Amino acid sequence: MRLSQTAFVARYFLTKQKFQYPVRAVIIVSPQDFEGCLSSEEQVFSKPDADQAIFSRTHGWELYLKNIDPVPFIRNASVVKAYRSGPNDLNRGLVLTRYGDGPIDTAQTRDLTYGPVTNLKQECFVALKDLAQYFSSHEIETILVLTPINPQWLSKFDPDRRILNEVRSRLSEALKKSSVRVWDASENKSFSELDFFDAVHLRWSAVRRFMTAMAGFAIRGT
């Protein structure tokens, strides 16, 4: 999701007062997350509908039918079974583990998938700033991670690091008055082209290295 959408979803759940506030938050971003934000808090869904669907036991089929898009529903229903049982490893992510994930455990690739970043929007950085301030006001320790980026994408679409440096500069400006700690792993040499499924998503085989490095930053700051 775009940062404005992420901010909307995070604040929706945190303001429900039905959950204990987390002690820590980790925001993992890529340059693509700062493209195309329409506002600093872009509404992803209807809050009343979400309240009814998630927190009420009285809703029925009418709520489901109100929010369904029949065209993609029919299209997805016709292919999802084949995706789950077929030989293509790239579709196995549809099968969730008991932890709710579907790791990309394959030697195949989607190539880069993501093209050049051309539409960085200030609204995205405002959304991040507002979310960071919200976390801080509730004493939630926050780390922002600029995720590792496929070196091939950098070479092809940002060889002079103009876009990446602009993202870094705007992040610094957005977070300068906050207590958010930033781990810039965008050019981390621990990850090679072979570790990426596309431009920004890591293969399952590289996740342990990423999590170990991120934990090291969280604990030691390095």
PDB file of C-alpha atoms in Angstrom, residues 64 67-80 83:
ATOM      1  CA  TYR A  64     -20.357  -8.526   2.039  1.00  0.00           C
ATOM      2  CA  ASN A  67     -18.383  -4.206  -0.877  1.00  0.00           C
ATOM      3  CA  ILE A  68     -17.731  -6.919  -3.439  1.00  0.00           C
ATOM      4  CA  ASP A  69     -16.544  -6.161  -6.952  1.00  0.00           C
ATOM      5  CA  PRO A  70     -18.158  -8.925  -9.039  1.00  0.00           C
ATOM      6  CA  VAL A  71     -15.797  -8.794 -12.028  1.00  0.00           C
ATOM      7  CA  PRO A  72     -12.498  -9.552 -10.235  1.00  0.00           C
ATOM      8  CA  PHE A  73     -14.364 -11.877  -7.848  1.00  0.00           C
ATOM      9  CA  ILE A  74     -15.515 -14.092 -10.716  1.00  0.00           C
ATOM     10  CA  ARG A  75     -12.130 -13.900 -12.410  1.00  0.00           C
ATOM     11  CA  ASN A  76     -10.249 -14.842  -9.233  1.00  0.00           C
ATOM     12  CA  ALA A  77     -12.684 -17.615  -8.342  1.00  0.00           C
ATOM     13  CA  SER A  78     -12.088 -19.222 -11.724  1.00  0.00           C
ATOM     14  CA  VAL A  79      -8.308 -19.432 -11.334  1.00  0.00           C
ATOM     15  CA  VAL A  80      -7.465 -19.537  -7.622  1.00  0.00           C
ATOM     16  CA  TYR A  83      -3.037 -21.392  -8.642  1.00  0.00           C
TER      17      TYR A  83
END
